[in-house]
Each structure stands twice: as structure tokens, then as C-alpha cells.
Amino acid sequence: MARTPTLLASYVESQAHDAVVRANDLLSPGLRRLVLASTDFHGATIEPCDVTAFRVARNAFRHYTPARVVDDALTIVVQRHDHPGPTPGHDLLERWVPGDAVKVCRWSSARAFTWALGGDRPVVLLGDATVISLALCMADRAAREGRELLTVLEVPGPDVAATQALLPDATVLPALEVPGAVVDAWLRANVEALRLLDTPVAYLAGNGPAIQRQRTLLRDVVGLDRRAVRTQPYWAEGKVGL
């Protein structure tokens, strides 16, 4: 977890949106849906790949992908990793109850991981349970733009049904012990189907090492141009979790 100088962290938090917790629901053993309300959110928009943050310590933030904003409510779906290590962000979020006042940092996207604007190129999204909010945001945008969206997620077995309910058009598969192994196998089994897509843009998010393997498969096996593959690691084993 990257450290932020305290003065800078305090400044960032001073620019954050004042919000209250409207709902904090456990959807399945590993998934939680957080709804935050603020008058600041009226008229606000979320771009796919945008990221917000919450301050979890004097000099630390944890980052999350918003799913959607409707009227005055911002929704985020978060997942707790089951690998060893502290989870400062999730520990904070789990304590929140309706009515709690919270600070929501202003959201934006990384320069190299943004929605492909314009045109009607199909979009492929691959990831794990940490990618559910991103998948929801992309599904909303693709539907508005009339673009084909192919989403494949691997999630822990107890979370499959809840994920499928959130994303009925996605392929949701039970994860194995090795992060990314299920999506790796899906890619190898669907090479020809992916080659039939007309110049797709592929987004890989979630586990860092899995992203590296899947990027290689898309480029070397499927044949995608490297410029059509966009990546954003959210976590890696041995690192501080959410």
C-alpha cells in the first residue's frame, strides 16, 4: 500500500466529497455493496475505469472502482481477498453503517486505462471479483453506446451466484487456487471465438501476475495488437489487501 505524505493526504481529503452511508449490504460471503449519498453527486458522471479512494490511515488511502452514480447515490461493489495479510480498506468499510459520514475522494482514471471512446469496437473485459464494479460500469456504458461487451470473471465459488445476479450477461466462473487460472483456461478454449470479434479492445484488471499471462495469450495466441490491450492490476499476492 503506497504511502502518501501526511500533508498531501490531508489536502486530498479536504477536497473530497462529503457523503453519508445509505446502505452497506453483504451480498455473499465475499461481496459487499456500498451505497453512498451526497448532494455533490447530483449531475455527476462515472467513466468506466474511474477510481475513487478512502483515507484509511494518516498517510494511506485505499482505492475502489465506482460501479455507477444515479441521482445522489454512488454505488461500489467490493470484495475481500482471502489471501493472508491486513485488509485496511475493507476493515474500514465493514464498520460503516447507514447514516455514517464519510469522505469520498474525487474520482478519475489512469491515463493508460480508460474507456475506448467513439466507434463501435467490441469490448472484452477479463478479471476477478475485484473487477465487478468495473464490469457494472462498463455494462452500463456499452448498453448506452450499443457496443458488444464480452465479460469473463472468475470469483470464489460462494460468490458466483451473487456476481451472476449483478451481471446476468457476463460469464462468471468459480475460481481455482491459482489467481487467473480459470480465465487463462477460458481464453485458450475460446481463441477462435475471440478472433471473430471485429478489432476488439481488451481490458485486463485484477491480479497482477494473471494480467501478465492473459496479455501474452491475447497478443501471442489470439493475435490482438498490443495497443488494443489495456491493463490495470488491482492486487497481487503478498501485498496489502483491500
Short mmCIF file of C-alpha atoms in Angstrom, two decimals, residues 30 32 71 81 176 181 220 230 233:
data_model
loop_
_atom_site.label_atom_id
_atom_site.label_comp_id
_atom_site.label_asym_id
_atom_site.label_seq_id
_atom_site.Cartn_x
_atom_site.Cartn_y
_atom_site.Cartn_z
CA GLY A 30 -17.04 -12.20 -0.12
CA ARG A 32 -20.34 -6.16 -0.25
CA ASP A 71 -29.18 10.86 -8.69
CA HIS A 81 -9.45 -11.11 -0.64
CA LEU A 176 -9.37 -22.03 -8.51
CA ALA A 181 -6.05 -19.81 -13.90
CA ASP A 220 0.55 -14.17 -28.99
CA ARG A 230 -5.29 -2.21 -21.65
CA PRO A 233 -3.57 -4.50 -11.71
#
